[in-house]
Amino acid sequence: MARSKDDDFYDPNKALPESPKRHTATKPPFWISLFIEWYDKMRWVTIYKEGQYYEKGLTQIFKDILFLANDTVVPPGRVIDVGMNVGWFSLWSRALGHQVSSFEPNPIMHVR
């Protein structure tokens, strides 16, 4: 049986009155929308409960690129995020003032 975009497969949060979102614990903070806990437990536990992304090593590398040694943001540029998933790095880059081009082939992630 083919799935349609109306199925929960395409939006696990469909039945919720409002999408779960979180103000991150990053510097600067930004809003991120997540899937409901049962659908994406790992991101729920780390992003929703802690305000941080679960890939801490990758997040540190990304921070090292976007910040100077004294935690000053590098001058605005363009960030290209291919395979953006839930958009953590795209949203953080935008919060820092960078222009962002993001691409995500998975239609489930488009909802977020």
PDB file of N, CA, C and O in Angstrom, residues 21-100:
ATOM      1  N   LYS A  21       8.861  22.145  20.212  1.00  0.00           N
ATOM      2  CA  LYS A  21      10.017  22.956  19.834  1.00  0.00           C
ATOM      3  C   LYS A  21      10.780  23.326  21.092  1.00  0.00           C
ATOM      4  O   LYS A  21      10.267  23.262  22.199  1.00  0.00           O
ATOM      5  N   ARG A  22      12.022  23.722  20.873  1.00  0.00           N
ATOM      6  CA  ARG A  22      12.917  23.974  22.004  1.00  0.00           C
ATOM      7  C   ARG A  22      13.823  25.128  21.673  1.00  0.00           C
ATOM      8  O   ARG A  22      14.308  25.249  20.552  1.00  0.00           O
ATOM      9  N   HIS A  23      14.046  25.979  22.639  1.00  0.00           N
ATOM     10  CA  HIS A  23      15.062  27.011  22.532  1.00  0.00           C
ATOM     11  C   HIS A  23      16.362  26.335  22.940  1.00  0.00           C
ATOM     12  O   HIS A  23      16.443  25.775  24.033  1.00  0.00           O
ATOM     13  N   THR A  24      17.366  26.343  22.099  1.00  0.00           N
ATOM     14  CA  THR A  24      18.593  25.584  22.346  1.00  0.00           C
ATOM     15  C   THR A  24      19.458  26.227  23.434  1.00  0.00           C
ATOM     16  O   THR A  24      19.262  27.387  23.794  1.00  0.00           O
ATOM     17  N   ALA A  25      20.425  25.454  23.898  1.00  0.00           N
ATOM     18  CA  ALA A  25      21.379  25.939  24.895  1.00  0.00           C
ATOM     19  C   ALA A  25      22.658  26.445  24.236  1.00  0.00           C
ATOM     20  O   ALA A  25      23.673  26.611  24.887  1.00  0.00           O
ATOM     21  N   THR A  26      22.601  26.686  22.942  1.00  0.00           N
ATOM     22  CA  THR A  26      23.771  27.166  22.196  1.00  0.00           C
ATOM     23  C   THR A  26      23.971  28.658  22.441  1.00  0.00           C
ATOM     24  O   THR A  26      23.128  29.333  23.023  1.00  0.00           O
ATOM     25  N   LYS A  27      25.076  29.155  21.919  1.00  0.00           N
ATOM     26  CA  LYS A  27      25.358  30.578  21.981  1.00  0.00           C
ATOM     27  C   LYS A  27      25.497  31.064  20.556  1.00  0.00           C
ATOM     28  O   LYS A  27      26.458  30.660  19.892  1.00  0.00           O
ATOM     29  N   PRO A  28      24.610  31.837  20.002  1.00  0.00           N
ATOM     30  CA  PRO A  28      23.322  32.242  20.560  1.00  0.00           C
ATOM     31  C   PRO A  28      22.298  31.100  20.473  1.00  0.00           C
ATOM     32  O   PRO A  28      22.437  30.205  19.640  1.00  0.00           O
ATOM     33  N   PRO A  29      21.260  31.175  21.287  1.00  0.00           N
ATOM     34  CA  PRO A  29      20.224  30.142  21.209  1.00  0.00           C
ATOM     35  C   PRO A  29      19.348  30.351  19.967  1.00  0.00           C
ATOM     36  O   PRO A  29      19.305  31.435  19.399  1.00  0.00           O
ATOM     37  N   PHE A  30      18.685  29.294  19.544  1.00  0.00           N
ATOM     38  CA  PHE A  30      17.740  29.377  18.425  1.00  0.00           C
ATOM     39  C   PHE A  30      16.611  28.373  18.685  1.00  0.00           C
ATOM     40  O   PHE A  30      16.741  27.468  19.493  1.00  0.00           O
ATOM     41  N   TRP A  31      15.498  28.568  18.006  1.00  0.00           N
ATOM     42  CA  TRP A  31      14.368  27.649  18.115  1.00  0.00           C
ATOM     43  C   TRP A  31      14.548  26.507  17.127  1.00  0.00           C
ATOM     44  O   TRP A  31      14.953  26.730  15.994  1.00  0.00           O
ATOM     45  N   ILE A  32      14.232  25.291  17.570  1.00  0.00           N
ATOM     46  CA  ILE A  32      14.268  24.133  16.686  1.00  0.00           C
ATOM     47  C   ILE A  32      13.013  23.304  16.936  1.00  0.00           C
ATOM     48  O   ILE A  32      12.562  23.157  18.068  1.00  0.00           O
ATOM     49  N   SER A  33      12.429  22.811  15.871  1.00  0.00           N
ATOM     50  CA  SER A  33      11.229  21.981  15.949  1.00  0.00           C
ATOM     51  C   SER A  33      11.634  20.516  15.832  1.00  0.00           C
ATOM     52  O   SER A  33      12.463  20.164  14.993  1.00  0.00           O
ATOM     53  N   LEU A  34      11.060  19.677  16.676  1.00  0.00           N
ATOM     54  CA  LEU A  34      11.441  18.270  16.729  1.00  0.00           C
ATOM     55  C   LEU A  34      10.255  17.352  16.472  1.00  0.00           C
ATOM     56  O   LEU A  34       9.103  17.770  16.532  1.00  0.00           O
ATOM     57  N   PHE A  35      10.579  16.090  16.223  1.00  0.00           N
ATOM     58  CA  PHE A  35       9.544  15.076  16.166  1.00  0.00           C
ATOM     59  C   PHE A  35       9.184  14.666  17.580  1.00  0.00           C
ATOM     60  O   PHE A  35       9.980  14.797  18.512  1.00  0.00           O
ATOM     61  N   ILE A  36       8.005  14.117  17.739  1.00  0.00           N
ATOM     62  CA  ILE A  36       7.540  13.618  19.029  1.00  0.00           C
ATOM     63  C   ILE A  36       8.509  12.551  19.570  1.00  0.00           C
ATOM     64  O   ILE A  36       9.201  11.893  18.808  1.00  0.00           O
ATOM     65  N   GLU A  37       8.553  12.399  20.872  1.00  0.00           N
ATOM     66  CA  GLU A  37       9.554  11.549  21.525  1.00  0.00           C
ATOM     67  C   GLU A  37       9.580  10.116  21.002  1.00  0.00           C
ATOM     68  O   GLU A  37      10.647   9.564  20.756  1.00  0.00           O
ATOM     69  N   TRP A  38       8.432   9.483  20.815  1.00  0.00           N
ATOM     70  CA  TRP A  38       8.422   8.076  20.391  1.00  0.00           C
ATOM     71  C   TRP A  38       9.029   7.890  19.006  1.00  0.00           C
ATOM     72  O   TRP A  38       9.532   6.829  18.688  1.00  0.00           O
ATOM     73  N   TYR A  39       9.027   8.938  18.180  1.00  0.00           N
ATOM     74  CA  TYR A  39       9.504   8.815  16.810  1.00  0.00           C
ATOM     75  C   TYR A  39      11.015   9.019  16.694  1.00  0.00           C
ATOM     76  O   TYR A  39      11.661   8.408  15.863  1.00  0.00           O
ATOM     77  N   ASP A  40      11.565   9.880  17.511  1.00  0.00           N
ATOM     78  CA  ASP A  40      12.993  10.210  17.404  1.00  0.00           C
ATOM     79  C   ASP A  40      13.568  10.433  18.801  1.00  0.00           C
ATOM     80  O   ASP A  40      13.911  11.539  19.186  1.00  0.00           O
ATOM     81  N   LYS A  41      13.674   9.343  19.544  1.00  0.00           N
ATOM     82  CA  LYS A  41      14.069   9.400  20.954  1.00  0.00           C
ATOM     83  C   LYS A  41      15.449  10.035  21.170  1.00  0.00           C
ATOM     84  O   LYS A  41      15.630  10.831  22.091  1.00  0.00           O
ATOM     85  N   MET A  42      16.424   9.710  20.329  1.00  0.00           N
ATOM     86  CA  MET A  42      17.772  10.233  20.538  1.00  0.00           C
ATOM     87  C   MET A  42      17.795  11.760  20.475  1.00  0.00           C
ATOM     88  O   MET A  42      18.369  12.416  21.352  1.00  0.00           O
ATOM     89  N   ARG A  43      17.181  12.341  19.459  1.00  0.00           N
ATOM     90  CA  ARG A  43      17.182  13.798  19.355  1.00  0.00           C
ATOM     91  C   ARG A  43      16.298  14.408  20.437  1.00  0.00           C
ATOM     92  O   ARG A  43      16.566  15.495  20.930  1.00  0.00           O
ATOM     93  N   TRP A  44      15.227  13.715  20.804  1.00  0.00           N
ATOM     94  CA  TRP A  44      14.348  14.211  21.865  1.00  0.00           C
ATOM     95  C   TRP A  44      15.133  14.340  23.174  1.00  0.00           C
ATOM     96  O   TRP A  44      15.085  15.365  23.841  1.00  0.00           O
ATOM     97  N   VAL A  45      15.855  13.284  23.513  1.00  0.00           N
ATOM     98  CA  VAL A  45      16.597  13.275  24.776  1.00  0.00           C
ATOM     99  C   VAL A  45      17.683  14.345  24.781  1.00  0.00           C
ATOM    100  O   VAL A  45      17.879  15.038  25.777  1.00  0.00           O
ATOM    101  N   THR A  46      18.391  14.508  23.686  1.00  0.00           N
ATOM    102  CA  THR A  46      19.500  15.462  23.687  1.00  0.00           C
ATOM    103  C   THR A  46      19.055  16.887  23.371  1.00  0.00           C
ATOM    104  O   THR A  46      19.392  17.808  24.106  1.00  0.00           O
ATOM    105  N   ILE A  47      18.305  17.073  22.300  1.00  0.00           N
ATOM    106  CA  ILE A  47      17.921  18.431  21.925  1.00  0.00           C
ATOM    107  C   ILE A  47      16.792  18.947  22.810  1.00  0.00           C
ATOM    108  O   ILE A  47      16.876  20.021  23.388  1.00  0.00           O
ATOM    109  N   TYR A  48      15.705  18.187  22.922  1.00  0.00           N
ATOM    110  CA  TYR A  48      14.553  18.696  23.656  1.00  0.00           C
ATOM    111  C   TYR A  48      14.837  18.822  25.151  1.00  0.00           C
ATOM    112  O   TYR A  48      14.472  19.797  25.781  1.00  0.00           O
ATOM    113  N   LYS A  49      15.505  17.837  25.719  1.00  0.00           N
ATOM    114  CA  LYS A  49      15.733  17.871  27.169  1.00  0.00           C
ATOM    115  C   LYS A  49      16.980  18.660  27.564  1.00  0.00           C
ATOM    116  O   LYS A  49      17.005  19.279  28.612  1.00  0.00           O
ATOM    117  N   GLU A  50      18.034  18.624  26.735  1.00  0.00           N
ATOM    118  CA  GLU A  50      19.292  19.285  27.092  1.00  0.00           C
ATOM    119  C   GLU A  50      19.556  20.569  26.305  1.00  0.00           C
ATOM    120  O   GLU A  50      20.390  21.369  26.694  1.00  0.00           O
ATOM    121  N   GLY A  51      18.901  20.713  25.145  1.00  0.00           N
ATOM    122  CA  GLY A  51      19.154  21.882  24.308  1.00  0.00           C
ATOM    123  C   GLY A  51      20.414  21.789  23.491  1.00  0.00           C
ATOM    124  O   GLY A  51      20.892  22.772  22.938  1.00  0.00           O
ATOM    125  N   GLN A  52      20.988  20.579  23.393  1.00  0.00           N
ATOM    126  CA  GLN A  52      22.218  20.353  22.648  1.00  0.00           C
ATOM    127  C   GLN A  52      22.026  19.211  21.654  1.00  0.00           C
ATOM    128  O   GLN A  52      21.197  18.340  21.878  1.00  0.00           O
ATOM    129  N   TYR A  53      22.825  19.191  20.604  1.00  0.00           N
ATOM    130  CA  TYR A  53      22.770  18.121  19.615  1.00  0.00           C
ATOM    131  C   TYR A  53      23.543  16.914  20.122  1.00  0.00           C
ATOM    132  O   TYR A  53      24.546  17.068  20.811  1.00  0.00           O
ATOM    133  N   TYR A  54      23.101  15.732  19.782  1.00  0.00           N
ATOM    134  CA  TYR A  54      23.725  14.514  20.312  1.00  0.00           C
ATOM    135  C   TYR A  54      25.100  14.237  19.730  1.00  0.00           C
ATOM    136  O   TYR A  54      25.908  13.546  20.335  1.00  0.00           O
ATOM    137  N   GLU A  55      25.425  14.772  18.568  1.00  0.00           N
ATOM    138  CA  GLU A  55      26.750  14.584  17.970  1.00  0.00           C
ATOM    139  C   GLU A  55      27.675  15.680  18.503  1.00  0.00           C
ATOM    140  O   GLU A  55      27.988  16.646  17.823  1.00  0.00           O
ATOM    141  N   LYS A  56      28.117  15.512  19.733  1.00  0.00           N
ATOM    142  CA  LYS A  56      28.873  16.557  20.424  1.00  0.00           C
ATOM    143  C   LYS A  56      30.219  16.847  19.762  1.00  0.00           C
ATOM    144  O   LYS A  56      30.642  17.991  19.692  1.00  0.00           O
ATOM    145  N   GLY A  57      30.901  15.826  19.254  1.00  0.00           N
ATOM    146  CA  GLY A  57      32.177  16.038  18.578  1.00  0.00           C
ATOM    147  C   GLY A  57      32.019  16.856  17.318  1.00  0.00           C
ATOM    148  O   GLY A  57      32.778  17.810  17.072  1.00  0.00           O
ATOM    149  N   LEU A  58      31.026  16.516  16.514  1.00  0.00           N
ATOM    150  CA  LEU A  58      30.760  17.261  15.283  1.00  0.00           C
ATOM    151  C   LEU A  58      30.317  18.686  15.600  1.00  0.00           C
ATOM    152  O   LEU A  58      30.717  19.640  14.937  1.00  0.00           O
ATOM    153  N   THR A  59      29.525  18.835  16.634  1.00  0.00           N
ATOM    154  CA  THR A  59      29.090  20.172  17.050  1.00  0.00           C
ATOM    155  C   THR A  59      30.282  21.016  17.470  1.00  0.00           C
ATOM    156  O   THR A  59      30.369  22.203  17.140  1.00  0.00           O
ATOM    157  N   GLN A  60      31.251  20.424  18.156  1.00  0.00           N
ATOM    158  CA  GLN A  60      32.456  21.170  18.567  1.00  0.00           C
ATOM    159  C   GLN A  60      33.280  21.583  17.351  1.00  0.00           C
ATOM    160  O   GLN A  60      33.767  22.716  17.281  1.00  0.00           O
ATOM    161  N   ILE A  61      33.417  20.696  16.378  1.00  0.00           N
ATOM    162  CA  ILE A  61      34.146  21.035  15.153  1.00  0.00           C
ATOM    163  C   ILE A  61      33.450  22.188  14.441  1.00  0.00           C
ATOM    164  O   ILE A  61      34.086  23.136  13.979  1.00  0.00           O
ATOM    165  N   PHE A  62      32.135  22.111  14.363  1.00  0.00           N
ATOM    166  CA  PHE A  62      31.357  23.160  13.711  1.00  0.00           C
ATOM    167  C   PHE A  62      31.542  24.488  14.457  1.00  0.00           C
ATOM    168  O   PHE A  62      31.741  25.528  13.838  1.00  0.00           O
ATOM    169  N   LYS A  63      31.516  24.434  15.780  1.00  0.00           N
ATOM    170  CA  LYS A  63      31.728  25.648  16.578  1.00  0.00           C
ATOM    171  C   LYS A  63      33.115  26.208  16.330  1.00  0.00           C
ATOM    172  O   LYS A  63      33.289  27.419  16.217  1.00  0.00           O
ATOM    173  N   ASP A  64      34.110  25.337  16.235  1.00  0.00           N
ATOM    174  CA  ASP A  64      35.481  25.794  15.974  1.00  0.00           C
ATOM    175  C   ASP A  64      35.579  26.525  14.640  1.00  0.00           C
ATOM    176  O   ASP A  64      36.389  27.438  14.476  1.00  0.00           O
ATOM    177  N   ILE A  65      34.765  26.138  13.675  1.00  0.00           N
ATOM    178  CA  ILE A  65      34.771  26.781  12.358  1.00  0.00           C
ATOM    179  C   ILE A  65      34.051  28.133  12.411  1.00  0.00           C
ATOM    180  O   ILE A  65      34.485  29.107  11.811  1.00  0.00           O
ATOM    181  N   LEU A  66      32.944  28.206  13.146  1.00  0.00           N
ATOM    182  CA  LEU A  66      32.118  29.411  13.139  1.00  0.00           C
ATOM    183  C   LEU A  66      32.496  30.465  14.177  1.00  0.00           C
ATOM    184  O   LEU A  66      31.997  31.579  14.145  1.00  0.00           O
ATOM    185  N   PHE A  67      33.362  30.098  15.121  1.00  0.00           N
ATOM    186  CA  PHE A  67      33.768  31.044  16.153  1.00  0.00           C
ATOM    187  C   PHE A  67      35.280  31.221  16.132  1.00  0.00           C
ATOM    188  O   PHE A  67      36.018  30.283  15.889  1.00  0.00           O
ATOM    189  N   LEU A  68      35.734  32.428  16.456  1.00  0.00           N
ATOM    190  CA  LEU A  68      37.150  32.678  16.635  1.00  0.00           C
ATOM    191  C   LEU A  68      37.550  32.197  18.025  1.00  0.00           C
ATOM    192  O   LEU A  68      36.704  31.823  18.836  1.00  0.00           O
ATOM    193  N   ALA A  69      38.817  32.239  18.348  1.00  0.00           N
ATOM    194  CA  ALA A  69      39.326  31.710  19.618  1.00  0.00           C
ATOM    195  C   ALA A  69      38.654  32.331  20.841  1.00  0.00           C
ATOM    196  O   ALA A  69      38.447  31.688  21.842  1.00  0.00           O
ATOM    197  N   ASN A  70      38.257  33.591  20.756  1.00  0.00           N
ATOM    198  CA  ASN A  70      37.669  34.272  21.916  1.00  0.00           C
ATOM    199  C   ASN A  70      36.132  34.237  21.892  1.00  0.00           C
ATOM    200  O   ASN A  70      35.485  35.098  22.477  1.00  0.00           O
ATOM    201  N   ASP A  71      35.565  33.247  21.209  1.00  0.00           N
ATOM    202  CA  ASP A  71      34.108  33.085  21.091  1.00  0.00           C
ATOM    203  C   ASP A  71      33.428  34.213  20.324  1.00  0.00           C
ATOM    204  O   ASP A  71      32.243  34.459  20.478  1.00  0.00           O
ATOM    205  N   THR A  72      34.200  34.930  19.507  1.00  0.00           N
ATOM    206  CA  THR A  72      33.632  35.915  18.606  1.00  0.00           C
ATOM    207  C   THR A  72      33.221  35.188  17.337  1.00  0.00           C
ATOM    208  O   THR A  72      33.961  34.351  16.825  1.00  0.00           O
ATOM    209  N   VAL A  73      32.054  35.510  16.821  1.00  0.00           N
ATOM    210  CA  VAL A  73      31.562  34.864  15.604  1.00  0.00           C
ATOM    211  C   VAL A  73      32.405  35.326  14.417  1.00  0.00           C
ATOM    212  O   VAL A  73      32.734  36.508  14.304  1.00  0.00           O
ATOM    213  N   VAL A  74      32.768  34.384  13.545  1.00  0.00           N
ATOM    214  CA  VAL A  74      33.499  34.763  12.333  1.00  0.00           C
ATOM    215  C   VAL A  74      32.594  35.658  11.485  1.00  0.00           C
ATOM    216  O   VAL A  74      31.375  35.622  11.616  1.00  0.00           O
ATOM    217  N   PRO A  75      33.176  36.472  10.616  1.00  0.00           N
ATOM    218  CA  PRO A  75      32.348  37.338   9.767  1.00  0.00           C
ATOM    219  C   PRO A  75      31.332  36.506   8.978  1.00  0.00           C
ATOM    220  O   PRO A  75      31.632  35.388   8.565  1.00  0.00           O
ATOM    221  N   PRO A  76      30.133  37.057   8.794  1.00  0.00           N
ATOM    222  CA  PRO A  76      29.096  36.303   8.078  1.00  0.00           C
ATOM    223  C   PRO A  76      29.548  35.827   6.705  1.00  0.00           C
ATOM    224  O   PRO A  76      30.245  36.537   5.993  1.00  0.00           O
ATOM    225  N   GLY A  77      29.156  34.622   6.387  1.00  0.00           N
ATOM    226  CA  GLY A  77      29.449  34.028   5.094  1.00  0.00           C
ATOM    227  C   GLY A  77      28.287  33.151   4.682  1.00  0.00           C
ATOM    228  O   GLY A  77      27.169  33.338   5.143  1.00  0.00           O
ATOM    229  N   ARG A  78      28.546  32.201   3.821  1.00  0.00           N
ATOM    230  CA  ARG A  78      27.498  31.264   3.389  1.00  0.00           C
ATOM    231  C   ARG A  78      27.841  29.881   3.904  1.00  0.00           C
ATOM    232  O   ARG A  78      28.950  29.402   3.730  1.00  0.00           O
ATOM    233  N   VAL A  79      26.863  29.241   4.523  1.00  0.00           N
ATOM    234  CA  VAL A  79      26.984  27.864   4.993  1.00  0.00           C
ATOM    235  C   VAL A  79      26.089  27.014   4.112  1.00  0.00           C
ATOM    236  O   VAL A  79      24.919  27.344   3.900  1.00  0.00           O
ATOM    237  N   ILE A  80      26.633  25.943   3.584  1.00  0.00           N
ATOM    238  CA  ILE A  80      25.863  25.003   2.766  1.00  0.00           C
ATOM    239  C   ILE A  80      25.752  23.705   3.543  1.00  0.00           C
ATOM    240  O   ILE A  80      26.756  23.099   3.888  1.00  0.00           O
ATOM    241  N   ASP A  81      24.526  23.320   3.850  1.00  0.00           N
ATOM    242  CA  ASP A  81      24.260  22.128   4.652  1.00  0.00           C
ATOM    243  C   ASP A  81      23.545  21.106   3.770  1.00  0.00           C
ATOM    244  O   ASP A  81      22.356  21.232   3.495  1.00  0.00           O
ATOM    245  N   VAL A  82      24.292  20.120   3.310  1.00  0.00           N
ATOM    246  CA  VAL A  82      23.738  19.082   2.443  1.00  0.00           C
ATOM    247  C   VAL A  82      23.435  17.866   3.302  1.00  0.00           C
ATOM    248  O   VAL A  82      24.321  17.314   3.939  1.00  0.00           O
ATOM    249  N   GLY A  83      22.163  17.488   3.345  1.00  0.00           N
ATOM    250  CA  GLY A  83      21.717  16.424   4.236  1.00  0.00           C
ATOM    251  C   GLY A  83      21.468  17.010   5.611  1.00  0.00           C
ATOM    252  O   GLY A  83      22.008  16.566   6.614  1.00  0.00           O
ATOM    253  N   MET A  84      20.637  18.038   5.672  1.00  0.00           N
ATOM    254  CA  MET A  84      20.491  18.840   6.886  1.00  0.00           C
ATOM    255  C   MET A  84      19.751  18.162   8.025  1.00  0.00           C
ATOM    256  O   MET A  84      19.776  18.646   9.149  1.00  0.00           O
ATOM    257  N   ASN A  85      19.088  17.050   7.768  1.00  0.00           N
ATOM    258  CA  ASN A  85      18.378  16.327   8.810  1.00  0.00           C
ATOM    259  C   ASN A  85      17.370  17.243   9.484  1.00  0.00           C
ATOM    260  O   ASN A  85      16.505  17.791   8.822  1.00  0.00           O
ATOM    261  N   VAL A  86      17.453  17.452  10.797  1.00  0.00           N
ATOM    262  CA  VAL A  86      16.490  18.320  11.495  1.00  0.00           C
ATOM    263  C   VAL A  86      16.878  19.789  11.414  1.00  0.00           C
ATOM    264  O   VAL A  86      16.151  20.648  11.891  1.00  0.00           O
ATOM    265  N   GLY A  87      18.035  20.095  10.835  1.00  0.00           N
ATOM    266  CA  GLY A  87      18.438  21.480  10.611  1.00  0.00           C
ATOM    267  C   GLY A  87      19.276  22.108  11.706  1.00  0.00           C
ATOM    268  O   GLY A  87      19.443  23.324  11.733  1.00  0.00           O
ATOM    269  N   TRP A  88      19.823  21.308  12.610  1.00  0.00           N
ATOM    270  CA  TRP A  88      20.602  21.851  13.726  1.00  0.00           C
ATOM    271  C   TRP A  88      21.680  22.831  13.263  1.00  0.00           C
ATOM    272  O   TRP A  88      21.747  23.969  13.719  1.00  0.00           O
ATOM    273  N   PHE A  89      22.520  22.396  12.342  1.00  0.00           N
ATOM    274  CA  PHE A  89      23.637  23.234  11.907  1.00  0.00           C
ATOM    275  C   PHE A  89      23.176  24.404  11.035  1.00  0.00           C
ATOM    276  O   PHE A  89      23.742  25.493  11.105  1.00  0.00           O
ATOM    277  N   SER A  90      22.138  24.199  10.254  1.00  0.00           N
ATOM    278  CA  SER A  90      21.581  25.287   9.442  1.00  0.00           C
ATOM    279  C   SER A  90      21.000  26.382  10.330  1.00  0.00           C
ATOM    280  O   SER A  90      21.251  27.576  10.128  1.00  0.00           O
ATOM    281  N   LEU A  91      20.217  25.984  11.310  1.00  0.00           N
ATOM    282  CA  LEU A  91      19.584  26.963  12.197  1.00  0.00           C
ATOM    283  C   LEU A  91      20.612  27.700  13.052  1.00  0.00           C
ATOM    284  O   LEU A  91      20.508  28.914  13.264  1.00  0.00           O
ATOM    285  N   TRP A  92      21.600  26.975  13.544  1.00  0.00           N
ATOM    286  CA  TRP A  92      22.641  27.607  14.353  1.00  0.00           C
ATOM    287  C   TRP A  92      23.426  28.606  13.502  1.00  0.00           C
ATOM    288  O   TRP A  92      23.705  29.722  13.931  1.00  0.00           O
ATOM    289  N   SER A  93      23.766  28.209  12.276  1.00  0.00           N
ATOM    290  CA  SER A  93      24.493  29.114  11.377  1.00  0.00           C
ATOM    291  C   SER A  93      23.695  30.380  11.121  1.00  0.00           C
ATOM    292  O   SER A  93      24.231  31.488  11.131  1.00  0.00           O
ATOM    293  N   ARG A  94      22.395  30.229  10.894  1.00  0.00           N
ATOM    294  CA  ARG A  94      21.536  31.388  10.630  1.00  0.00           C
ATOM    295  C   ARG A  94      21.457  32.287  11.865  1.00  0.00           C
ATOM    296  O   ARG A  94      21.485  33.512  11.768  1.00  0.00           O
ATOM    297  N   ALA A  95      21.370  31.656  13.056  1.00  0.00           N
ATOM    298  CA  ALA A  95      21.329  32.434  14.297  1.00  0.00           C
ATOM    299  C   ALA A  95      22.611  33.257  14.473  1.00  0.00           C
ATOM    300  O   ALA A  95      22.591  34.316  15.104  1.00  0.00           O
ATOM    301  N   LEU A  96      23.700  32.788  13.896  1.00  0.00           N
ATOM    302  CA  LEU A  96      24.984  33.496  13.964  1.00  0.00           C
ATOM    303  C   LEU A  96      25.125  34.552  12.868  1.00  0.00           C
ATOM    304  O   LEU A  96      26.142  35.231  12.784  1.00  0.00           O
ATOM    305  N   GLY A  97      24.106  34.674  12.006  1.00  0.00           N
ATOM    306  CA  GLY A  97      24.118  35.706  10.984  1.00  0.00           C
ATOM    307  C   GLY A  97      24.606  35.285   9.615  1.00  0.00           C
ATOM    308  O   GLY A  97      24.736  36.103   8.719  1.00  0.00           O
ATOM    309  N   HIS A  98      24.887  34.008   9.428  1.00  0.00           N
ATOM    310  CA  HIS A  98      25.351  33.522   8.129  1.00  0.00           C
ATOM    311  C   HIS A  98      24.170  33.289   7.186  1.00  0.00           C
ATOM    312  O   HIS A  98      23.057  33.006   7.629  1.00  0.00           O
ATOM    313  N   GLN A  99      24.425  33.414   5.900  1.00  0.00           N
ATOM    314  CA  GLN A  99      23.452  32.998   4.897  1.00  0.00           C
ATOM    315  C   GLN A  99      23.530  31.476   4.829  1.00  0.00           C
ATOM    316  O   GLN A  99      24.618  30.911   4.931  1.00  0.00           O
ATOM    317  N   VAL A 100      22.402  30.810   4.648  1.00  0.00           N
ATOM    318  CA  VAL A 100      22.385  29.352   4.681  1.00  0.00           C
ATOM    319  C   VAL A 100      21.626  28.797   3.477  1.00  0.00           C
ATOM    320  O   VAL A 100      20.556  29.279   3.137  1.00  0.00           O
TER     321      VAL A 100
END
